[in-house]
């Protein structure tokens, strides 16, 4: 189901689309048939919401990825930059218990040193494995 303006048979401008196959709901800007510009993509299968910028249907630039259930990935929220759909560059992760991690990703994988802000000392070691996990 797609609600938007069409130009030459392609979605253009602000619109909303729910895909019954992928269970993804997108509301935002379209250009020449692609998600392009600011939008919000809710993935009901993965229980995630991405709010940010898109280019040719993929996250591109500044955005926030949030886990709705906390079951999809360890961080409750990731604020950062995306390139071709993958987390790229500096990112801030916030966990459901309030712990934070500032780190960097390259092509969707955590890379280099990270800085943890643990609410309690016992949780700091729990999150130290994240530098090896793939970013969502």
Short mmCIF file of N, CA, C and O in Angstrom, two decimals:
data_model
loop_
_atom_site.label_atom_id
_atom_site.label_comp_id
_atom_site.label_asym_id
_atom_site.label_seq_id
_atom_site.Cartn_x
_atom_site.Cartn_y
_atom_site.Cartn_z
N UNK A 1 0.84 -1.17 0.00
CA UNK A 1 0.00 0.00 0.00
C UNK A 1 0.89 1.24 0.00
O UNK A 1 1.76 1.38 0.86
N UNK A 2 0.72 2.10 -0.98
CA UNK A 2 1.58 3.27 -1.14
C UNK A 2 0.72 4.50 -1.34
O UNK A 2 -0.16 4.53 -2.20
N UNK A 3 0.97 5.52 -0.51
CA UNK A 3 0.27 6.81 -0.64
C UNK A 3 1.32 7.88 -0.87
O UNK A 3 2.10 8.19 0.01
N UNK A 4 1.35 8.44 -2.08
CA UNK A 4 2.30 9.50 -2.41
C UNK A 4 1.89 10.14 -3.73
O UNK A 4 0.91 9.75 -4.35
N UNK A 5 2.67 11.08 -4.19
CA UNK A 5 2.50 11.69 -5.50
C UNK A 5 3.38 10.93 -6.49
O UNK A 5 4.49 10.53 -6.16
N UNK A 6 2.87 10.72 -7.69
CA UNK A 6 3.63 10.02 -8.71
C UNK A 6 4.00 10.98 -9.84
O UNK A 6 3.20 11.80 -10.25
N UNK A 7 5.25 10.86 -10.31
CA UNK A 7 5.73 11.60 -11.46
C UNK A 7 6.34 10.58 -12.41
O UNK A 7 7.22 9.82 -12.01
N UNK A 8 5.85 10.53 -13.64
CA UNK A 8 6.30 9.55 -14.62
C UNK A 8 6.20 8.12 -14.07
O UNK A 8 7.07 7.28 -14.30
N UNK A 9 5.16 7.85 -13.30
CA UNK A 9 4.91 6.50 -12.77
C UNK A 9 5.74 6.13 -11.56
O UNK A 9 5.66 4.99 -11.09
N UNK A 10 6.53 7.06 -11.02
CA UNK A 10 7.38 6.75 -9.87
C UNK A 10 7.01 7.64 -8.68
O UNK A 10 6.66 8.80 -8.86
N UNK A 11 7.12 7.08 -7.45
CA UNK A 11 6.83 7.90 -6.27
C UNK A 11 7.79 9.07 -6.14
O UNK A 11 9.00 8.91 -6.33
N UNK A 12 7.24 10.25 -5.85
CA UNK A 12 8.03 11.46 -5.64
C UNK A 12 7.38 12.31 -4.57
O UNK A 12 6.16 12.38 -4.49
N UNK A 13 8.21 12.94 -3.74
CA UNK A 13 7.69 13.76 -2.66
C UNK A 13 7.43 12.94 -1.41
O UNK A 13 7.92 11.82 -1.27
N UNK A 14 6.66 13.50 -0.51
CA UNK A 14 6.37 12.82 0.76
C UNK A 14 5.35 11.71 0.52
O UNK A 14 4.38 11.88 -0.20
N UNK A 15 5.59 10.56 1.16
CA UNK A 15 4.66 9.45 1.01
C UNK A 15 4.79 8.45 2.14
O UNK A 15 5.67 8.54 3.00
N UNK A 16 3.88 7.48 2.11
CA UNK A 16 3.91 6.40 3.10
C UNK A 16 3.65 5.08 2.37
O UNK A 16 2.77 4.99 1.53
N UNK A 17 4.44 4.06 2.75
CA UNK A 17 4.32 2.75 2.12
C UNK A 17 4.45 1.66 3.16
O UNK A 17 5.39 1.65 3.96
N UNK A 18 3.50 0.73 3.17
CA UNK A 18 3.60 -0.45 4.02
C UNK A 18 3.73 -1.67 3.11
O UNK A 18 2.89 -1.92 2.26
N UNK A 19 4.82 -2.44 3.29
CA UNK A 19 5.08 -3.63 2.49
C UNK A 19 4.61 -4.84 3.28
O UNK A 19 5.18 -5.17 4.32
N UNK A 20 3.57 -5.51 2.77
CA UNK A 20 3.00 -6.65 3.50
C UNK A 20 3.91 -7.87 3.48
O UNK A 20 3.82 -8.73 4.34
N UNK A 21 4.83 -7.95 2.53
CA UNK A 21 5.76 -9.08 2.45
C UNK A 21 6.89 -8.95 3.47
O UNK A 21 7.19 -9.88 4.19
N UNK A 22 7.51 -7.77 3.53
CA UNK A 22 8.64 -7.56 4.44
C UNK A 22 8.21 -7.03 5.81
O UNK A 22 9.03 -6.97 6.73
N UNK A 23 6.95 -6.63 5.93
CA UNK A 23 6.42 -6.01 7.15
C UNK A 23 7.19 -4.74 7.54
O UNK A 23 7.44 -4.47 8.71
N UNK A 24 7.56 -3.97 6.50
CA UNK A 24 8.23 -2.70 6.71
C UNK A 24 7.28 -1.55 6.38
O UNK A 24 6.56 -1.60 5.37
N UNK A 25 7.30 -0.54 7.23
CA UNK A 25 6.46 0.64 7.06
C UNK A 25 7.38 1.84 6.94
O UNK A 25 8.20 2.09 7.84
N UNK A 26 7.29 2.57 5.83
CA UNK A 26 8.15 3.73 5.60
C UNK A 26 7.29 4.96 5.41
O UNK A 26 6.31 4.94 4.65
N UNK A 27 7.66 6.03 6.09
CA UNK A 27 7.04 7.32 5.85
C UNK A 27 8.15 8.34 5.70
O UNK A 27 9.02 8.46 6.58
N UNK A 28 8.15 9.02 4.57
CA UNK A 28 9.19 10.01 4.32
C UNK A 28 9.21 10.43 2.87
O UNK A 28 8.22 10.30 2.15
N UNK A 29 10.37 10.88 2.44
CA UNK A 29 10.53 11.43 1.10
C UNK A 29 10.93 10.37 0.09
O UNK A 29 11.68 9.44 0.40
N UNK A 30 10.41 10.54 -1.12
CA UNK A 30 10.77 9.71 -2.27
C UNK A 30 11.29 10.61 -3.37
O UNK A 30 10.86 11.75 -3.51
N UNK A 31 12.21 10.08 -4.15
CA UNK A 31 12.69 10.76 -5.34
C UNK A 31 12.94 9.72 -6.43
O UNK A 31 13.69 8.76 -6.21
N UNK A 32 12.28 9.89 -7.56
CA UNK A 32 12.42 8.99 -8.70
C UNK A 32 12.21 7.53 -8.30
O UNK A 32 12.92 6.63 -8.74
N UNK A 33 11.25 7.28 -7.40
CA UNK A 33 10.89 5.92 -7.03
C UNK A 33 11.65 5.35 -5.84
O UNK A 33 11.37 4.24 -5.40
N UNK A 34 12.64 6.07 -5.33
CA UNK A 34 13.45 5.58 -4.22
C UNK A 34 13.19 6.38 -2.95
O UNK A 34 12.89 7.58 -3.02
N UNK A 35 13.40 5.73 -1.78
CA UNK A 35 13.46 6.47 -0.52
C UNK A 35 14.68 7.37 -0.63
O UNK A 35 15.79 6.91 -0.88
N UNK A 36 14.47 8.66 -0.45
CA UNK A 36 15.56 9.62 -0.63
C UNK A 36 15.25 10.86 0.18
O UNK A 36 14.23 11.49 -0.02
N UNK A 37 16.13 11.19 1.14
CA UNK A 37 15.87 12.29 2.06
C UNK A 37 15.46 11.72 3.41
O UNK A 37 15.66 10.54 3.69
N UNK A 38 14.87 12.55 4.23
CA UNK A 38 14.53 12.12 5.60
C UNK A 38 13.31 11.20 5.59
O UNK A 38 12.33 11.45 4.88
N UNK A 39 13.38 10.14 6.42
CA UNK A 39 12.25 9.24 6.55
C UNK A 39 12.35 8.40 7.81
O UNK A 39 13.38 8.38 8.49
N UNK A 40 11.26 7.69 8.09
CA UNK A 40 11.19 6.79 9.24
C UNK A 40 10.79 5.41 8.71
O UNK A 40 9.74 5.26 8.10
N UNK A 41 11.66 4.42 8.94
CA UNK A 41 11.42 3.06 8.50
C UNK A 41 11.23 2.18 9.72
O UNK A 41 12.14 2.02 10.53
N UNK A 42 10.03 1.61 9.84
CA UNK A 42 9.73 0.68 10.94
C UNK A 42 9.75 -0.72 10.36
O UNK A 42 9.01 -1.02 9.42
N UNK A 43 10.61 -1.57 10.91
CA UNK A 43 10.71 -2.97 10.48
C UNK A 43 10.05 -3.82 11.57
O UNK A 43 10.60 -4.04 12.63
N UNK A 44 8.83 -4.27 11.28
CA UNK A 44 8.06 -5.01 12.27
C UNK A 44 8.60 -6.42 12.51
O UNK A 44 8.41 -6.97 13.58
N UNK A 45 9.30 -6.99 11.53
CA UNK A 45 9.92 -8.31 11.72
C UNK A 45 11.09 -8.24 12.70
O UNK A 45 11.26 -9.11 13.54
N UNK A 46 11.92 -7.21 12.57
CA UNK A 46 13.10 -7.06 13.43
C UNK A 46 12.83 -6.22 14.67
O UNK A 46 13.69 -6.06 15.52
N UNK A 47 11.63 -5.63 14.74
CA UNK A 47 11.26 -4.74 15.85
C UNK A 47 12.23 -3.58 15.98
O UNK A 47 12.73 -3.27 17.06
N UNK A 48 12.53 -2.93 14.85
CA UNK A 48 13.42 -1.77 14.84
C UNK A 48 12.77 -0.59 14.14
O UNK A 48 11.88 -0.76 13.29
N UNK A 49 13.25 0.60 14.49
CA UNK A 49 12.85 1.82 13.81
C UNK A 49 14.12 2.58 13.47
O UNK A 49 14.98 2.80 14.32
N UNK A 50 14.25 2.98 12.20
CA UNK A 50 15.35 3.83 11.76
C UNK A 50 14.77 5.19 11.40
O UNK A 50 13.88 5.28 10.54
N UNK A 51 15.26 6.23 12.06
CA UNK A 51 14.87 7.61 11.75
C UNK A 51 16.11 8.31 11.23
O UNK A 51 17.12 8.40 11.95
N UNK A 52 16.05 8.74 10.00
CA UNK A 52 17.22 9.41 9.44
C UNK A 52 17.09 9.60 7.95
O UNK A 52 15.99 9.60 7.38
N UNK A 53 18.24 9.71 7.33
CA UNK A 53 18.28 10.02 5.90
C UNK A 53 18.53 8.78 5.06
O UNK A 53 19.21 7.84 5.49
N UNK A 54 17.94 8.80 3.87
CA UNK A 54 18.03 7.68 2.93
C UNK A 54 18.53 8.20 1.59
O UNK A 54 18.32 9.36 1.22
N UNK A 55 19.19 7.29 0.87
CA UNK A 55 19.57 7.54 -0.52
C UNK A 55 19.42 6.22 -1.26
O UNK A 55 19.97 5.20 -0.83
N UNK A 56 18.65 6.23 -2.33
CA UNK A 56 18.39 5.03 -3.13
C UNK A 56 17.95 3.85 -2.25
O UNK A 56 18.49 2.76 -2.32
N UNK A 57 17.00 4.12 -1.35
CA UNK A 57 16.36 3.12 -0.48
C UNK A 57 17.20 2.66 0.71
O UNK A 57 16.75 1.83 1.49
N UNK A 58 18.43 3.15 0.87
CA UNK A 58 19.29 2.71 1.98
C UNK A 58 19.59 3.86 2.92
O UNK A 58 19.72 5.01 2.47
N UNK A 59 19.74 3.57 4.23
CA UNK A 59 20.18 4.61 5.15
C UNK A 59 21.50 5.23 4.70
O UNK A 59 22.43 4.51 4.32
N UNK A 60 21.54 6.56 4.70
CA UNK A 60 22.72 7.28 4.22
C UNK A 60 22.81 8.60 4.97
O UNK A 60 21.94 9.45 4.84
N UNK A 61 23.84 8.75 5.78
CA UNK A 61 23.99 9.97 6.56
C UNK A 61 23.55 9.76 8.00
O UNK A 61 23.52 8.64 8.51
N UNK A 62 23.18 10.83 8.65
CA UNK A 62 22.84 10.81 10.07
C UNK A 62 21.54 10.06 10.32
O UNK A 62 20.56 10.23 9.58
N UNK A 63 21.54 9.23 11.40
CA UNK A 63 20.33 8.51 11.73
C UNK A 63 20.36 7.90 13.11
O UNK A 63 21.41 7.85 13.77
N UNK A 64 19.20 7.44 13.55
CA UNK A 64 19.05 6.78 14.84
C UNK A 64 18.33 5.46 14.61
O UNK A 64 17.23 5.43 14.05
N UNK A 65 18.95 4.36 15.04
CA UNK A 65 18.35 3.03 14.96
C UNK A 65 17.95 2.62 16.37
O UNK A 65 18.79 2.61 17.27
N UNK A 66 16.68 2.31 16.54
CA UNK A 66 16.15 1.96 17.86
C UNK A 66 15.56 0.56 17.82
O UNK A 66 14.84 0.20 16.89
N UNK A 67 15.86 -0.23 18.84
CA UNK A 67 15.25 -1.55 19.02
C UNK A 67 13.97 -1.37 19.82
O UNK A 67 14.01 -0.84 20.93
N UNK A 68 12.85 -1.78 19.26
CA UNK A 68 11.57 -1.61 19.95
C UNK A 68 11.40 -2.61 21.09
O UNK A 68 10.74 -2.33 22.08
N UNK A 69 11.99 -3.78 20.94
CA UNK A 69 11.78 -4.84 21.93
C UNK A 69 13.00 -5.11 22.79
O UNK A 69 12.91 -5.77 23.81
N UNK A 70 14.17 -4.63 22.36
CA UNK A 70 15.40 -4.95 23.06
C UNK A 70 15.92 -6.33 22.71
O UNK A 70 16.94 -6.77 23.19
N UNK A 71 15.22 -7.05 21.84
CA UNK A 71 15.60 -8.42 21.50
C UNK A 71 16.42 -8.50 20.22
O UNK A 71 17.10 -9.46 19.97
N UNK A 72 16.32 -7.49 19.37
CA UNK A 72 16.98 -7.54 18.06
C UNK A 72 18.49 -7.37 18.19
O UNK A 72 19.25 -8.08 17.58
N UNK A 73 18.92 -6.43 18.99
CA UNK A 73 20.35 -6.22 19.19
C UNK A 73 20.54 -5.66 20.58
O UNK A 73 19.62 -5.15 21.21
N UNK A 74 21.77 -5.77 21.10
CA UNK A 74 22.05 -5.37 22.48
C UNK A 74 21.76 -3.91 22.77
O UNK A 74 21.09 -3.60 23.73
N UNK A 75 22.27 -2.95 21.98
CA UNK A 75 21.95 -1.57 22.31
C UNK A 75 20.46 -1.29 22.08
O UNK A 75 19.86 -1.80 21.14
N UNK A 76 19.88 -0.49 22.94
CA UNK A 76 18.51 -0.05 22.76
C UNK A 76 18.43 0.97 21.64
O UNK A 76 17.47 1.04 20.90
N UNK A 77 19.53 1.77 21.50
CA UNK A 77 19.53 2.82 20.49
C UNK A 77 20.96 3.07 20.00
O UNK A 77 21.90 3.06 20.79
N UNK A 78 21.10 3.28 18.69
CA UNK A 78 22.39 3.64 18.10
C UNK A 78 22.20 4.94 17.33
O UNK A 78 21.38 5.01 16.41
N UNK A 79 22.97 5.96 17.71
CA UNK A 79 22.98 7.23 16.99
C UNK A 79 24.29 7.30 16.24
O UNK A 79 25.35 7.11 16.83
N UNK A 80 24.22 7.54 14.95
CA UNK A 80 25.45 7.61 14.18
C UNK A 80 25.20 7.98 12.74
O UNK A 80 24.18 8.56 12.39
N UNK A 81 26.16 7.57 11.92
CA UNK A 81 26.12 7.86 10.49
C UNK A 81 26.13 6.54 9.72
O UNK A 81 26.82 5.60 10.10
N UNK A 82 25.37 6.51 8.64
CA UNK A 82 25.28 5.32 7.81
C UNK A 82 25.79 5.64 6.40
O UNK A 82 25.65 6.77 5.93
N UNK A 83 26.38 4.63 5.78
CA UNK A 83 26.81 4.75 4.39
C UNK A 83 26.42 3.47 3.67
O UNK A 83 26.80 2.38 4.09
N UNK A 84 25.61 3.62 2.63
CA UNK A 84 25.10 2.47 1.86
C UNK A 84 24.44 1.43 2.77
O UNK A 84 24.63 0.23 2.61
N UNK A 85 23.72 1.92 3.78
CA UNK A 85 22.96 1.03 4.66
C UNK A 85 23.71 0.47 5.84
O UNK A 85 23.13 -0.21 6.67
N UNK A 86 25.02 0.74 5.95
CA UNK A 86 25.82 0.20 7.05
C UNK A 86 26.29 1.33 7.97
O UNK A 86 26.62 2.42 7.49
N UNK A 87 26.35 1.05 9.26
CA UNK A 87 26.86 2.01 10.22
C UNK A 87 28.31 2.32 9.87
O UNK A 87 29.11 1.42 9.62
N UNK A 88 28.65 3.63 9.82
CA UNK A 88 29.98 4.05 9.36
C UNK A 88 30.42 5.28 10.15
O UNK A 88 29.73 6.29 10.15
N UNK A 89 31.54 5.17 10.85
CA UNK A 89 32.06 6.32 11.58
C UNK A 89 31.64 6.31 13.04
O UNK A 89 31.26 5.29 13.59
N UNK A 90 31.70 7.50 13.68
CA UNK A 90 31.41 7.57 15.11
C UNK A 90 29.96 7.23 15.42
O UNK A 90 29.06 7.56 14.64
N UNK A 91 29.75 6.57 16.57
CA UNK A 91 28.40 6.18 16.96
C UNK A 91 28.28 6.18 18.48
O UNK A 91 29.25 5.92 19.19
N UNK A 92 27.09 6.45 18.95
CA UNK A 92 26.78 6.41 20.38
C UNK A 92 25.70 5.36 20.58
O UNK A 92 24.62 5.46 19.98
N UNK A 93 25.99 4.37 21.42
CA UNK A 93 25.02 3.32 21.74
C UNK A 93 24.51 3.56 23.15
O UNK A 93 25.29 3.83 24.06
N UNK A 94 23.21 3.44 23.32
CA UNK A 94 22.61 3.52 24.64
C UNK A 94 21.90 2.20 24.89
O UNK A 94 21.12 1.74 24.06
N UNK A 95 22.15 1.61 26.05
CA UNK A 95 21.57 0.32 26.41
C UNK A 95 20.38 0.55 27.32
O UNK A 95 20.23 1.61 27.93
N UNK A 96 19.52 -0.46 27.42
CA UNK A 96 18.29 -0.31 28.18
C UNK A 96 18.50 -0.03 29.66
O UNK A 96 17.64 0.51 30.33
N UNK A 97 19.68 -0.35 30.21
CA UNK A 97 19.95 -0.08 31.62
C UNK A 97 20.61 1.29 31.83
O UNK A 97 20.98 1.64 32.94
N UNK A 98 20.77 2.06 30.75
CA UNK A 98 21.36 3.38 30.84
C UNK A 98 22.83 3.45 30.50
O UNK A 98 23.39 4.53 30.36
N UNK A 99 23.51 2.30 30.37
CA UNK A 99 24.92 2.29 29.98
C UNK A 99 25.05 2.88 28.57
O UNK A 99 24.12 2.80 27.76
N UNK A 100 26.21 3.47 28.30
CA UNK A 100 26.47 4.02 26.97
C UNK A 100 27.82 3.54 26.46
O UNK A 100 28.69 3.15 27.24
N UNK A 101 27.98 3.57 25.15
CA UNK A 101 29.24 3.27 24.52
C UNK A 101 29.43 4.24 23.37
O UNK A 101 28.51 4.43 22.56
N UNK A 102 30.59 4.84 23.31
CA UNK A 102 30.95 5.68 22.17
C UNK A 102 32.04 4.93 21.43
O UNK A 102 33.05 4.53 22.02
N UNK A 103 31.83 4.70 20.17
CA UNK A 103 32.80 3.96 19.38
C UNK A 103 32.73 4.35 17.93
O UNK A 103 32.12 5.35 17.57
N UNK A 104 33.32 3.53 17.11
CA UNK A 104 33.35 3.79 15.68
C UNK A 104 33.10 2.50 14.92
O UNK A 104 33.46 1.42 15.37
N UNK A 105 32.47 2.64 13.77
CA UNK A 105 32.18 1.48 12.93
C UNK A 105 32.73 1.72 11.53
O UNK A 105 32.83 2.86 11.07
N UNK A 106 33.07 0.64 10.88
CA UNK A 106 33.52 0.70 9.49
C UNK A 106 32.80 -0.39 8.74
O UNK A 106 32.90 -1.58 9.09
N UNK A 107 32.03 -0.01 7.73
CA UNK A 107 31.23 -0.93 6.92
C UNK A 107 30.36 -1.84 7.79
O UNK A 107 30.23 -3.02 7.55
N UNK A 108 29.78 -1.24 8.85
CA UNK A 108 28.85 -1.97 9.70
C UNK A 108 29.47 -2.78 10.81
O UNK A 108 28.76 -3.43 11.57
N UNK A 109 30.80 -2.77 10.93
CA UNK A 109 31.47 -3.53 11.99
C UNK A 109 32.13 -2.56 12.97
O UNK A 109 32.76 -1.58 12.55
N UNK A 110 32.02 -2.85 14.26
CA UNK A 110 32.68 -2.02 15.26
C UNK A 110 34.19 -2.12 15.06
O UNK A 110 34.71 -3.19 14.78
N UNK A 111 34.88 -0.98 15.23
CA UNK A 111 36.31 -0.94 14.95
C UNK A 111 37.00 0.00 15.93
O UNK A 111 36.46 1.05 16.29
N UNK A 112 38.19 -0.36 16.36
CA UNK A 112 38.98 0.51 17.21
C UNK A 112 38.53 0.48 18.66
O UNK A 112 37.82 -0.41 19.09
N UNK A 113 38.97 1.48 19.38
CA UNK A 113 38.65 1.57 20.80
C UNK A 113 37.28 2.19 21.01
O UNK A 113 36.84 3.04 20.25
N UNK A 114 36.62 1.73 22.06
CA UNK A 114 35.35 2.29 22.45
C UNK A 114 35.43 2.81 23.87
O UNK A 114 36.28 2.38 24.66
N UNK A 115 34.57 3.75 24.20
CA UNK A 115 34.54 4.30 25.54
C UNK A 115 33.18 3.96 26.14
O UNK A 115 32.14 4.29 25.58
N UNK A 116 33.20 3.31 27.31
CA UNK A 116 31.98 2.87 27.95
C UNK A 116 31.64 3.77 29.13
O UNK A 116 32.51 4.16 29.88
N UNK A 117 30.37 4.06 29.27
CA UNK A 117 29.85 4.79 30.42
C UNK A 117 28.87 3.86 31.12
O UNK A 117 27.71 3.80 30.76
N UNK A 118 29.38 3.09 32.06
CA UNK A 118 28.55 2.09 32.74
C UNK A 118 27.86 2.71 33.95
O UNK A 118 28.46 3.48 34.70
N UNK A 119 26.60 2.36 34.12
CA UNK A 119 25.85 2.79 35.28
C UNK A 119 26.43 2.15 36.53
O UNK A 119 26.56 2.77 37.57
N UNK A 120 26.80 0.87 36.42
CA UNK A 120 27.44 0.18 37.54
C UNK A 120 28.67 -0.54 37.01
O UNK A 120 28.71 -0.96 35.86
N UNK A 121 29.72 -0.70 37.83
CA UNK A 121 30.97 -1.33 37.38
C UNK A 121 30.77 -2.75 36.86
O UNK A 121 31.49 -3.20 35.97
N UNK A 122 29.78 -3.47 37.36
CA UNK A 122 29.59 -4.86 36.94
C UNK A 122 29.12 -4.98 35.49
O UNK A 122 29.31 -6.00 34.85
N UNK A 123 28.52 -3.93 34.94
CA UNK A 123 28.05 -4.01 33.55
C UNK A 123 29.11 -3.60 32.54
O UNK A 123 28.97 -3.87 31.36
N UNK A 124 30.18 -2.94 32.96
CA UNK A 124 31.21 -2.48 32.02
C UNK A 124 31.85 -3.65 31.28
O UNK A 124 32.06 -3.59 30.08
N UNK A 125 32.15 -4.74 31.98
CA UNK A 125 32.78 -5.88 31.32
C UNK A 125 31.81 -6.60 30.40
O UNK A 125 32.19 -7.17 29.39
N UNK A 126 30.52 -6.55 30.73
CA UNK A 126 29.51 -7.21 29.90
C UNK A 126 29.48 -6.61 28.50
O UNK A 126 29.37 -7.31 27.51
N UNK A 127 29.62 -5.31 28.39
CA UNK A 127 29.53 -4.64 27.10
C UNK A 127 30.86 -4.58 26.35
O UNK A 127 30.90 -4.14 25.22
N UNK A 128 31.95 -5.03 26.95
CA UNK A 128 33.25 -4.90 26.31
C UNK A 128 33.40 -5.78 25.07
O UNK A 128 34.28 -5.55 24.26
N UNK A 129 32.51 -6.74 24.87
CA UNK A 129 32.59 -7.60 23.69
C UNK A 129 32.05 -6.93 22.43
O UNK A 129 32.20 -7.44 21.34
N UNK A 130 31.44 -5.77 22.54
CA UNK A 130 30.77 -5.15 21.40
C UNK A 130 31.71 -4.77 20.27
O UNK A 130 31.28 -4.67 19.14
N UNK A 131 32.99 -4.56 20.54
CA UNK A 131 33.90 -4.14 19.47
C UNK A 131 34.03 -5.19 18.39
O UNK A 131 34.48 -4.90 17.29
N UNK A 132 33.59 -6.40 18.65
CA UNK A 132 33.68 -7.46 17.65
C UNK A 132 32.35 -7.79 16.98
O UNK A 132 32.30 -8.57 16.05
N UNK A 133 31.26 -7.19 17.45
CA UNK A 133 29.96 -7.49 16.88
C UNK A 133 29.69 -6.61 15.68
O UNK A 133 30.14 -5.48 15.60
N UNK A 134 28.89 -7.15 14.78
CA UNK A 134 28.48 -6.37 13.61
C UNK A 134 27.37 -5.42 14.03
O UNK A 134 26.45 -5.79 14.73
N UNK A 135 27.46 -4.19 13.58
CA UNK A 135 26.40 -3.22 13.84
C UNK A 135 25.19 -3.58 13.00
O UNK A 135 25.32 -4.05 11.87
N UNK A 136 23.98 -3.35 13.54
CA UNK A 136 22.75 -3.65 12.78
C UNK A 136 22.58 -2.78 11.58
O UNK A 136 23.07 -1.70 11.52
#
